[in-house]
C-alpha positions as YAML, in Angstrom:
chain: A
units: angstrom
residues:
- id: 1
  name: UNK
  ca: [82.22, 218.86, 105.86]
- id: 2
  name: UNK
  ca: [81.62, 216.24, 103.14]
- id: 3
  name: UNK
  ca: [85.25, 214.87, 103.79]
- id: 4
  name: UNK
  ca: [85.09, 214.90, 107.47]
- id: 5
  name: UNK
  ca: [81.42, 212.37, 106.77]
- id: 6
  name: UNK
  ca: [83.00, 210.54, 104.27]
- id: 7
  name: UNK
  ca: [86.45, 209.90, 107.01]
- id: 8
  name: UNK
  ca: [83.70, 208.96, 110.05]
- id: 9
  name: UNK
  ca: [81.77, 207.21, 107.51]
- id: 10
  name: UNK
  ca: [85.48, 204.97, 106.51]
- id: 11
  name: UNK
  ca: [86.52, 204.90, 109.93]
- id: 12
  name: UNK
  ca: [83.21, 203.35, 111.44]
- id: 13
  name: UNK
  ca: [83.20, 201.11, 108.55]
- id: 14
  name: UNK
  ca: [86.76, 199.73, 109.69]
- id: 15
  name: UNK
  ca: [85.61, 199.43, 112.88]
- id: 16
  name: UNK
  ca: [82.56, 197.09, 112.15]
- id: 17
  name: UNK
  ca: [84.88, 195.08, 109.92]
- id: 18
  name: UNK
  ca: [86.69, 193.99, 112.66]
- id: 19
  name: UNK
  ca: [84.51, 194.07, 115.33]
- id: 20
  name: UNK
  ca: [82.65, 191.23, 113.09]
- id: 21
  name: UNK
  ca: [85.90, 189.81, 112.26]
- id: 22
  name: UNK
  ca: [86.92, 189.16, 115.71]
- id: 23
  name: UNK
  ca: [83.38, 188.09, 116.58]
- id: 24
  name: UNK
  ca: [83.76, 184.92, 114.36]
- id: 25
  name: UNK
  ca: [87.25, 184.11, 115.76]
- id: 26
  name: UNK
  ca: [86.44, 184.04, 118.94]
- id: 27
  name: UNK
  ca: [83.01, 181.99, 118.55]
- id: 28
  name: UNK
  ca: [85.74, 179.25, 116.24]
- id: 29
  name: UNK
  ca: [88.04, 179.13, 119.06]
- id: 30
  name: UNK
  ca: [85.53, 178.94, 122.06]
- id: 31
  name: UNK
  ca: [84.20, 176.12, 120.11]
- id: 32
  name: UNK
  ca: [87.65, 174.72, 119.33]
- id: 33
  name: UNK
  ca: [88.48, 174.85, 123.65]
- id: 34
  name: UNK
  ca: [84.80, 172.97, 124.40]
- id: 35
  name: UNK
  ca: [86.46, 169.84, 122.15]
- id: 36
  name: UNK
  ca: [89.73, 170.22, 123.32]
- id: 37
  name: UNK
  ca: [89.37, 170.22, 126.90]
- id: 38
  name: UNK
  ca: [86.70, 167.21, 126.99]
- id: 39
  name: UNK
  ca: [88.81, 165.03, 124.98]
- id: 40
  name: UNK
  ca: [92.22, 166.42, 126.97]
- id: 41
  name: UNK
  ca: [90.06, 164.84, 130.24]
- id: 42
  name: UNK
  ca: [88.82, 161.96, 128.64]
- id: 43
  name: UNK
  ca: [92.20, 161.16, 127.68]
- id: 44
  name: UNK
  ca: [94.24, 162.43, 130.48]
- id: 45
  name: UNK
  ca: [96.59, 164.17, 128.08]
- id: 46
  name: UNK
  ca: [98.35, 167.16, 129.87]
- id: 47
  name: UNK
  ca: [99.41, 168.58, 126.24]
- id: 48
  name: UNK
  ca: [95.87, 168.72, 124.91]
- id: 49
  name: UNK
  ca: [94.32, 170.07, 127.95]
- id: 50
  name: UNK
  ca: [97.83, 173.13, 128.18]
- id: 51
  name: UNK
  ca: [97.05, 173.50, 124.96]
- id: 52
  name: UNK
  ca: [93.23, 174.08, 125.55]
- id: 53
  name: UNK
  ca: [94.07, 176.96, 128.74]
- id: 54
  name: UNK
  ca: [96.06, 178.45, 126.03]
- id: 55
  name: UNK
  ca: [93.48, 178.79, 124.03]
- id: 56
  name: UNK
  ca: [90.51, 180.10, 126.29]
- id: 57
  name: UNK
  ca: [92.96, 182.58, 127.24]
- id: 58
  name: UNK
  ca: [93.21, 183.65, 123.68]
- id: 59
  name: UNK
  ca: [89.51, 183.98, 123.21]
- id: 60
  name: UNK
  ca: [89.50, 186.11, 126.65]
- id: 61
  name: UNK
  ca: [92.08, 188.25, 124.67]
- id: 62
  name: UNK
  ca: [89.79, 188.39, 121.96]
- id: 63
  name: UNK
  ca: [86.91, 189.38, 123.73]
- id: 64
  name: UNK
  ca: [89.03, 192.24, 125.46]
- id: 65
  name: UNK
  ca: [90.46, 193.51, 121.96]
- id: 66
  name: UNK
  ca: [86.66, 193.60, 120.67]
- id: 67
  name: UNK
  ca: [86.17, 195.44, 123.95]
- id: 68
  name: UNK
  ca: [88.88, 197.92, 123.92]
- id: 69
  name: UNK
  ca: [87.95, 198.46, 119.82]
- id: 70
  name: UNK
  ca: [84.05, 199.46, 120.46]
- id: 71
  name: UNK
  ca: [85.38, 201.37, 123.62]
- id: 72
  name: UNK
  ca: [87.71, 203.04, 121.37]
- id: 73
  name: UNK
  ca: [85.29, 204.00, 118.73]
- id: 74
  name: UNK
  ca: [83.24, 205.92, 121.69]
- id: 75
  name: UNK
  ca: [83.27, 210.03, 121.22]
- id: 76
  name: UNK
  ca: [85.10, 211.88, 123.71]
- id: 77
  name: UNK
  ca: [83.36, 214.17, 126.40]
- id: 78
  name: UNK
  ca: [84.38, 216.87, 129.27]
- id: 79
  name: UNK
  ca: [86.17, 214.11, 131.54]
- id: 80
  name: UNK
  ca: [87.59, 211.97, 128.76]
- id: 81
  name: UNK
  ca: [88.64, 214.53, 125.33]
- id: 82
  name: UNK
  ca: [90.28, 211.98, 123.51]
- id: 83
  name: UNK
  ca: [87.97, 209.58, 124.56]
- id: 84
  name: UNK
  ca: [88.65, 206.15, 125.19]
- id: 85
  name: UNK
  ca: [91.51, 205.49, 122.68]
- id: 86
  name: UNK
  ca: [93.93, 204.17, 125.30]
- id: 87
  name: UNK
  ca: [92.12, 201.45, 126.79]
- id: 88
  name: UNK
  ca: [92.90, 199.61, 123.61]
- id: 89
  name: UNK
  ca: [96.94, 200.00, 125.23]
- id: 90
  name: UNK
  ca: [95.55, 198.76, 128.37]
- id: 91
  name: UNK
  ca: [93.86, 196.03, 126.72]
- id: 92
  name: UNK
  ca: [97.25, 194.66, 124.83]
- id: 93
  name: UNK
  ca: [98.91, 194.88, 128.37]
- id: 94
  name: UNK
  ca: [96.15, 192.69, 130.03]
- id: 95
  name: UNK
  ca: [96.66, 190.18, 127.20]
- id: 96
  name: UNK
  ca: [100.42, 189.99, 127.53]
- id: 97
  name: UNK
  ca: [100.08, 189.42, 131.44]
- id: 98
  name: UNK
  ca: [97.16, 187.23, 130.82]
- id: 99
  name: UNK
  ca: [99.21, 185.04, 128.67]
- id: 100
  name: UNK
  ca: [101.98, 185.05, 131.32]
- id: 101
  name: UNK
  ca: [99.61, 183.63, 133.60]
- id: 102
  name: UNK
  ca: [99.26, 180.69, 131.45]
- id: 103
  name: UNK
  ca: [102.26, 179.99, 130.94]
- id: 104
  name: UNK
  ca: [103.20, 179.44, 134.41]
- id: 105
  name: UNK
  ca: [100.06, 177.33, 135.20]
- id: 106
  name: UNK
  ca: [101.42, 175.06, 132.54]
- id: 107
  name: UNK
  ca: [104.90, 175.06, 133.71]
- id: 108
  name: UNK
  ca: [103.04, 173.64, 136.95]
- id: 109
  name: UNK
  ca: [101.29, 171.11, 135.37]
- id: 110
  name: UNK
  ca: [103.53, 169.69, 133.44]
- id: 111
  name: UNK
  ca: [106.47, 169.44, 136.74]
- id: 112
  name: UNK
  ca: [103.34, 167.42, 137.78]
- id: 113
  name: UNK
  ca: [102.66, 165.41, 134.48]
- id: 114
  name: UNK
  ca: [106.84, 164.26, 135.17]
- id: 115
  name: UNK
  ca: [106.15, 163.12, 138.57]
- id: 116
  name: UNK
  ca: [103.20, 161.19, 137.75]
- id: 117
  name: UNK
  ca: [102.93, 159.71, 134.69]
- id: 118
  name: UNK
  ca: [99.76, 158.01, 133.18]
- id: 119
  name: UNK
  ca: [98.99, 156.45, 129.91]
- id: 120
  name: UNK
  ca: [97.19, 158.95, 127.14]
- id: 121
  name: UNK
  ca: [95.89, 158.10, 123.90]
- id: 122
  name: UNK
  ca: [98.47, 159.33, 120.91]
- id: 123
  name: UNK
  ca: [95.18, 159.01, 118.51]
- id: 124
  name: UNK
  ca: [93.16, 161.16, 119.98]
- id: 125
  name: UNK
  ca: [96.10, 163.72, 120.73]
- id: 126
  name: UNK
  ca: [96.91, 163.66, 117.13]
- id: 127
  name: UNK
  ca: [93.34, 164.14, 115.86]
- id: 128
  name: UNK
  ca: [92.66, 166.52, 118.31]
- id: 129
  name: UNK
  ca: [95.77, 168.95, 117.72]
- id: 130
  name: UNK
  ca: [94.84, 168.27, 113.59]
- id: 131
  name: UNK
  ca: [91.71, 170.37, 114.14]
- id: 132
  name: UNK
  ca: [93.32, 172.70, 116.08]
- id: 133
  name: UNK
  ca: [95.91, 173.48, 113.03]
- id: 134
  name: UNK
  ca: [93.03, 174.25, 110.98]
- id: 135
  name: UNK
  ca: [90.96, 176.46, 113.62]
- id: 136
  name: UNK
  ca: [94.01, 178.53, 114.77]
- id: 137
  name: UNK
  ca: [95.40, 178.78, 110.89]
- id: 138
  name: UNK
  ca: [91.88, 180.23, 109.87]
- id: 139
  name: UNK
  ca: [91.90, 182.28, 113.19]
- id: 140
  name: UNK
  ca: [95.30, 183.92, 111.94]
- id: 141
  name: UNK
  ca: [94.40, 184.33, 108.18]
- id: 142
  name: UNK
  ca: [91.33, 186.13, 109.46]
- id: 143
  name: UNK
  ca: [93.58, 188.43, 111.56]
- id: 144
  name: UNK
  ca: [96.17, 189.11, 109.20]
- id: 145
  name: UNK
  ca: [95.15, 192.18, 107.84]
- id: 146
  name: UNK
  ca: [94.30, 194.35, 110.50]
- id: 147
  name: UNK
  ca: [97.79, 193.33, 112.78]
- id: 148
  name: UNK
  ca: [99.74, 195.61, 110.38]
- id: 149
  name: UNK
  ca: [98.62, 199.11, 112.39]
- id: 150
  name: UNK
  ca: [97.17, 197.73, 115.23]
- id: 151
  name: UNK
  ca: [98.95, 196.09, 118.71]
- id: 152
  name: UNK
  ca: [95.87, 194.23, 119.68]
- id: 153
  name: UNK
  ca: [95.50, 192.83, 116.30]
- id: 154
  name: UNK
  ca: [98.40, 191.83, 116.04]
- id: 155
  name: UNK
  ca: [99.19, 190.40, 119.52]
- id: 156
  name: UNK
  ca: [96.16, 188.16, 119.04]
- id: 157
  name: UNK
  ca: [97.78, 187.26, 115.59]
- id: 158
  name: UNK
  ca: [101.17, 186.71, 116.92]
- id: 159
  name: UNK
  ca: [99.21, 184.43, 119.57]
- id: 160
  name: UNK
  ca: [96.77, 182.95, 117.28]
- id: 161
  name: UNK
  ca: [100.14, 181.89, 114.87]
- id: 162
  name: UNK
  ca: [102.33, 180.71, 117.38]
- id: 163
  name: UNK
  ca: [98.95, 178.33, 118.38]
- id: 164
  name: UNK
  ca: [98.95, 177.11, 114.96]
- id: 165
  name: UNK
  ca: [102.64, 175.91, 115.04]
- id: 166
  name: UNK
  ca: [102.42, 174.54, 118.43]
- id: 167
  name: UNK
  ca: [99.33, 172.64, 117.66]
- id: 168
  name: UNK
  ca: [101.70, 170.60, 114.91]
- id: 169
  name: UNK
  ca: [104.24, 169.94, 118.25]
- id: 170
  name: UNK
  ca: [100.89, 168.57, 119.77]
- id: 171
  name: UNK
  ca: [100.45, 166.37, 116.43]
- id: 172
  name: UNK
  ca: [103.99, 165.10, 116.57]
- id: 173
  name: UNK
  ca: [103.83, 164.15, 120.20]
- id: 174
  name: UNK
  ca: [101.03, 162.22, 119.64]
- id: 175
  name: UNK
  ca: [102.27, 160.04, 116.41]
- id: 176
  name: UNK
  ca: [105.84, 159.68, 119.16]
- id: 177
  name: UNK
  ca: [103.05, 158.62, 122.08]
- id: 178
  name: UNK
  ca: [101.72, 155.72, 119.50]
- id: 179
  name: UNK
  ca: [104.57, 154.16, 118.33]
- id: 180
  name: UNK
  ca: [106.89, 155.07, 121.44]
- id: 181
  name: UNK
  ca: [104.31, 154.36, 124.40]
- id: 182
  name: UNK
  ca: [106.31, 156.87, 126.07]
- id: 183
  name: UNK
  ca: [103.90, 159.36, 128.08]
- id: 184
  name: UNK
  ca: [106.35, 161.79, 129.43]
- id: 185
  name: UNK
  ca: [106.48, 163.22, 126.31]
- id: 186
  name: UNK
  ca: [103.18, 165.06, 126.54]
- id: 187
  name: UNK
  ca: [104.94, 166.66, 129.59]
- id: 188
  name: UNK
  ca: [107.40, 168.19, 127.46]
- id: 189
  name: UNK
  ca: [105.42, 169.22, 124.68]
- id: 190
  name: UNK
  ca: [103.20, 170.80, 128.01]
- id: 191
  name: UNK
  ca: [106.66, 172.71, 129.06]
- id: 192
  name: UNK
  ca: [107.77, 173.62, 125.32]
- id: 193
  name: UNK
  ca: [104.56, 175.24, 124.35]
- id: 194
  name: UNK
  ca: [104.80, 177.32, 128.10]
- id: 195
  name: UNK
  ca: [107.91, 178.09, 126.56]
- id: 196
  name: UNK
  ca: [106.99, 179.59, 122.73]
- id: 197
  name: UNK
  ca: [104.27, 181.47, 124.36]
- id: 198
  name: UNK
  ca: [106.33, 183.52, 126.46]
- id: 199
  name: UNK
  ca: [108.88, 184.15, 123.68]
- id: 200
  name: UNK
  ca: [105.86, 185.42, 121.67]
- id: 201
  name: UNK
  ca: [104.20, 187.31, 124.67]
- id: 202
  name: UNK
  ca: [107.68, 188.99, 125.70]
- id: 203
  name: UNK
  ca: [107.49, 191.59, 123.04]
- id: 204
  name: UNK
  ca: [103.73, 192.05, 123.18]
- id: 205
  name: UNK
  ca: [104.34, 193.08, 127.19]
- id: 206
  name: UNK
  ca: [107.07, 195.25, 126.40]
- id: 207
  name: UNK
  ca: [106.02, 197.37, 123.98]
- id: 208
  name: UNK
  ca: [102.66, 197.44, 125.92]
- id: 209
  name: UNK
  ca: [104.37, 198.53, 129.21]
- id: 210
  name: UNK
  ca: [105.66, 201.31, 127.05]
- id: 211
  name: UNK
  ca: [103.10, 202.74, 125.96]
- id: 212
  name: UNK
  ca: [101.27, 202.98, 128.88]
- id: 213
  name: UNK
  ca: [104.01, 204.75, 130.63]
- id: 214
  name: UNK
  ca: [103.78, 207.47, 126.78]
- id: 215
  name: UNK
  ca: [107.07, 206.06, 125.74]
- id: 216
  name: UNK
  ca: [107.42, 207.25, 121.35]
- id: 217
  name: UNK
  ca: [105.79, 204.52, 120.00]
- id: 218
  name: UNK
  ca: [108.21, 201.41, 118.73]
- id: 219
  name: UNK
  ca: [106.92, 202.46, 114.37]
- id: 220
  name: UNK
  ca: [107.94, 206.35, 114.98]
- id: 221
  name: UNK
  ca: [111.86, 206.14, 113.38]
- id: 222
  name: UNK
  ca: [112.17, 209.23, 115.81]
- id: 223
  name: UNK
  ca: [116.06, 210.19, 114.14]
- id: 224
  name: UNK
  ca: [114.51, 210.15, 110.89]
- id: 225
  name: UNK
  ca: [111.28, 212.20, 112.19]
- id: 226
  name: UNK
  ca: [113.99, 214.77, 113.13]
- id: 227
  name: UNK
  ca: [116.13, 215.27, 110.29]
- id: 228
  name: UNK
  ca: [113.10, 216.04, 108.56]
- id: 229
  name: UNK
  ca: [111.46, 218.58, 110.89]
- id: 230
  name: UNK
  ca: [114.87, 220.08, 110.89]
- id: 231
  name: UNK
  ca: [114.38, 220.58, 106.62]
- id: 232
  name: UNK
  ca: [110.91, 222.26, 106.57]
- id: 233
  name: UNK
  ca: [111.40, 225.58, 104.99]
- id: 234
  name: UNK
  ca: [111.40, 228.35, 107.92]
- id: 235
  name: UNK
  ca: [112.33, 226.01, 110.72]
- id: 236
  name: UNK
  ca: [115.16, 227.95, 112.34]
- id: 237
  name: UNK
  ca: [114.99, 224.94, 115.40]
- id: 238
  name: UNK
  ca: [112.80, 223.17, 117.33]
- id: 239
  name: UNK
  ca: [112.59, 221.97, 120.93]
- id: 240
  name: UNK
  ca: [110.19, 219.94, 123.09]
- id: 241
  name: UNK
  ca: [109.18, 217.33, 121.09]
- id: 242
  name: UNK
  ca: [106.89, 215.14, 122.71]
- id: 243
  name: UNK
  ca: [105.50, 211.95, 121.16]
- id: 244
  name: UNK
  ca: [103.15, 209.36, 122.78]
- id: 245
  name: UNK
  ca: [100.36, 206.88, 121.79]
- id: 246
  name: UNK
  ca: [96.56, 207.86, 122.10]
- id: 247
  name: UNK
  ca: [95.89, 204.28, 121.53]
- id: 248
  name: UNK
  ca: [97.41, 201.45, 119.66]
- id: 249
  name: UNK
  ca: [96.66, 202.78, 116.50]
- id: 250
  name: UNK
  ca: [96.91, 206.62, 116.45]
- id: 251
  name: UNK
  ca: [99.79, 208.64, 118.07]
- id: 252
  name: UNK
  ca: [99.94, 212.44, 118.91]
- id: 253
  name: UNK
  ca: [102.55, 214.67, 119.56]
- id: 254
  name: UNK
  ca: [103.44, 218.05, 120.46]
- id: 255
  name: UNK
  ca: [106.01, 220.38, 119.10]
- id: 256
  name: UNK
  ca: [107.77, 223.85, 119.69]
- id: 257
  name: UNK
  ca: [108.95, 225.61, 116.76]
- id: 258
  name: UNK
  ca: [111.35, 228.50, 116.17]
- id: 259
  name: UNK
  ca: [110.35, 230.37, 113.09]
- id: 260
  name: UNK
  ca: [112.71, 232.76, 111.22]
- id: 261
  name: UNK
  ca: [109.55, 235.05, 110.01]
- id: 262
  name: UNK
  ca: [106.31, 235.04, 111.37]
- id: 263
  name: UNK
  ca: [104.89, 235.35, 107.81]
- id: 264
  name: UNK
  ca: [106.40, 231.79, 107.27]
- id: 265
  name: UNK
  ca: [104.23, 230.62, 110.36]
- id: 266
  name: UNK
  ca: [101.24, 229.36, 108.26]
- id: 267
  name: UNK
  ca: [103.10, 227.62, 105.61]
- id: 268
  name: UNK
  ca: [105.00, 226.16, 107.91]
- id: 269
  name: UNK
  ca: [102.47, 225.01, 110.15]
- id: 270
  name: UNK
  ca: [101.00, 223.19, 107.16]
- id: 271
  name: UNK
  ca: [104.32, 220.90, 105.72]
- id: 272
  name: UNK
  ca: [104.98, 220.35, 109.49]
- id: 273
  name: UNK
  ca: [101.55, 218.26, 110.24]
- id: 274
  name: UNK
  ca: [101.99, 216.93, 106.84]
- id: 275
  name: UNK
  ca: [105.30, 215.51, 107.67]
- id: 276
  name: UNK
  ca: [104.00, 214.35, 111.23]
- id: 277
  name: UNK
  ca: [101.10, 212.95, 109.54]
- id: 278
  name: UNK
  ca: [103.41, 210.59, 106.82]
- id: 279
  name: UNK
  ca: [105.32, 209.59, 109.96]
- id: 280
  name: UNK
  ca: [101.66, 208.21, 111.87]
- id: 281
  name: UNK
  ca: [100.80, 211.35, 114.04]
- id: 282
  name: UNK
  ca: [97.48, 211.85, 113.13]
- id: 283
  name: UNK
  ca: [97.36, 214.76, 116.36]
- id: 284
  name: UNK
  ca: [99.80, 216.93, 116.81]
- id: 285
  name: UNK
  ca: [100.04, 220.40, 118.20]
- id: 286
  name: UNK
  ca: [102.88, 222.93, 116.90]
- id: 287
  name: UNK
  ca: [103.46, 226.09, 118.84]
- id: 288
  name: UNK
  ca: [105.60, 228.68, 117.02]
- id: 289
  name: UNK
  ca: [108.07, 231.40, 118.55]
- id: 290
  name: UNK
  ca: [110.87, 233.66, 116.96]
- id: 291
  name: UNK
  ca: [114.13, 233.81, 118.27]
- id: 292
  name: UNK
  ca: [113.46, 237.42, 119.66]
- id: 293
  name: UNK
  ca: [110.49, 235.65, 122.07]
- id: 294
  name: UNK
  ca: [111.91, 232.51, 123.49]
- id: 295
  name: UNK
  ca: [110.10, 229.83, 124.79]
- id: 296
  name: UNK
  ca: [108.44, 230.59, 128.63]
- id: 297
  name: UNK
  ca: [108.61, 226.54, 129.89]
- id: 298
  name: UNK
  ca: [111.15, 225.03, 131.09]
- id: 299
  name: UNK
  ca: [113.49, 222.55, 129.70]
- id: 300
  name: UNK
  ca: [112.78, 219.56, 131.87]
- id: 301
  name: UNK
  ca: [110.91, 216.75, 130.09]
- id: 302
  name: UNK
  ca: [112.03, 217.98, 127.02]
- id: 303
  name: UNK
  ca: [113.28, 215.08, 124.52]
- id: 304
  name: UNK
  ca: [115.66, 217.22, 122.85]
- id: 305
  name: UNK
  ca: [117.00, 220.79, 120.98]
- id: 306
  name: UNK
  ca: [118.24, 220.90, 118.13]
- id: 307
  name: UNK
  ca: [118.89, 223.16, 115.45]
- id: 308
  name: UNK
  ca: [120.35, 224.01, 111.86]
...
C-alpha cells in the first residue's frame, strides 16, 4: 500500500510540475504575440505579423496540452476505465492540424504580400524577432525535459524550437530590409517559415494519426519486444499480441501465451510484465494456455505467431 501512495504521490507530483511549467510558457508567449502583432500592424510587416499567428497558435497548443494533462490525471469510472488518458493523443492531433491551418493562412498572405508590396520598417522587424529568440529559446529550455516520454511535450517543443530558429530568419530579413530597401523579402521569409512549420508538424500529425487509429506506438522496437518474449523461460509460443497507446505517455498491451507447464504459469507471468514493463507497457494483460487447450478466438486481428 505504502508503494502504491508513494507512486500516486510521484505521479501527481509530475503532473503539477508541468502543469505549472506549461502555465508560465504559455503566459511568456501570449505576452510575446500582444507585442508582436501590434508592432507587425504598426509596421505593416507580413513576417512579423506570420510569425505572430504562429505563435498564438502555439499558446492554443499549449493550453490544449495543459488540458489534455489535467484531463489525463482524472480517475477512471464505469463509462471511462482507463479514464481519460487518450485525450492527451487527441490533443497532439488537434495541434498538428492546428498548425496546418497556419501554415496555409500564411501561404495566403504572403501570395498577397508579392502582389502588393509596401514599405516595412527592417528596425523594428529586427528588434522585434530579437525578443522573440529569447521568449521562444526560454519557452523550449523550459520544455525540454518533459518532451523525452511525452508527444504533447514534445510537439510543443519541436514547435516552440523551430520558432526560435525562425525568429533569427525574421532577424536576418530585417537587417536585408535596412540596407536592401527591398520589401518582398518579408514575403519570403512569410512563405519559408509556412514552410519549416509543416516540416516540423508532418511528423507530429503522423504519429498522432497513428495512435488514434491504436497503431504500436513509434518507441516500442516491436522485433526486439519479440525475440525477447520468445526467451522467457516456459514460453513454448505466443500469439495475439496486441499493442496500443492509452495515452501519449503510457502504452498497454495484451498477450496470449503458450506455456509448457502450468506450474511455470506464475513465474512466467512475472518476467513477462517485467519485460513488457522495460519495453514502456506499463498495462498489459497475459492470458496463458497449454498446447493440449488451444486458444478459443480466432486468428483475425492477430499481429502475429510465432514460436521456438
Amino acid at each position: 500500500m505504502s508503494h502504491i501512495h508513494s507512486h500516486a504521490h510521484a505521479h501527481h507530483h509530475v503532473i503539477q510540475s508541468v502543469s505549472t511549467t506549461l502555465i508560465v510558457c504559455i503566459l511568456l508567449n501570449l505576452l510575446f504575440v500582444i507585442a508582436e502583432a501590434g508592432i507587425g500592424f504598426i509596421y505593416h510587416s507580413l513576417g512579423l505579423l506570420s510569425d505572430a499567428g504562429h505563435n498564438l497558435s502555439d499558446v492554443f497548443s499549449l493550453l490544449l496540452s495543459l488540458f489534455a494533462i489535467r484531463m489525463a490525471a482524472r480517475k477512471g469510472n464505469r463509462h471511462f476505465t482507463y479514464g481519460y488518458k487518450k485525450s492527451t493523443v487527441l490533443v497532439s492531433l488537434v495541434n498538428a492540424v492546428i498548425l496546418l491551418i497556419a501554415v496555409g493562412g500564411i501561404l495566403i498572405e504572403s501570395i498577397y504580400k508579392l502582389k502588393n508590396t509596401a514599405p516595412i520598417s527592417g528596425e523594428a522587424i529586427s528588434w522585434t524577432a530579437g525578443i522573440g529568440i529569447l521568449v521562444n529559446g526560454a519557452t523550449a529550455l523550459l520544455l525540454m525535459k518533459g518532451q523525452k516520454n511525452d508527444l504533447n511535450i514534445k510537439g510543443a517543443f519541436l514547435h516552440m524550437a523551430m520558432d526560435t530558429l525562425v525568429s533569427v530568419g525574421v532577424v536576418l530579413s530585417g537587417i536585408l530590409i535596412s540596407f536592401t530597401q527591398c520589401y518582398v523579402i518579408d514575403a519570403f521569409i512569410g512563405m519559408a517559415i509556412a514552410i519549416i512549420i509543416l516540416l516540423s508538424t508532418w511528423k507530429l500529425l503522423r504519429e498522432s494519426l497513428y495512435l488514434c487509429l491504436d497503431a504500436v506506438p513509434e518507441q516500442i522496437q516491436l522485433e526486439k519486444l519479440e525475440t525477447e518474449i520468445n526467451r522467457v523461460p516456459g514460453v513454448e509460443s505466443w500469439h495475439h499480441l496486441h499493442i496500443w497507446a492509452v495515452s501519449t505517455t503510457e502504452n498497454a498491451a495484451t498477450l496470449h501465451i503458450v506455456i509448457r507447464k502450468l506450474s511455470d504459469m506464475e513465474n512466467t507471468k512475472h518476467q513477462l510484465k517485467q519485460l513488457l514493463s522495460a519495453h514502456g507497457i506499463s498495462h498489459s494483460t497475459i492470458e496463458f494456455e497449454t498446447s493440449d487447450t488451444p486458444c478459443e478466438e480466432t486468428a483475425e486481428g492477430c499481429y502475429k505467431q510465432a514460436s521456438h
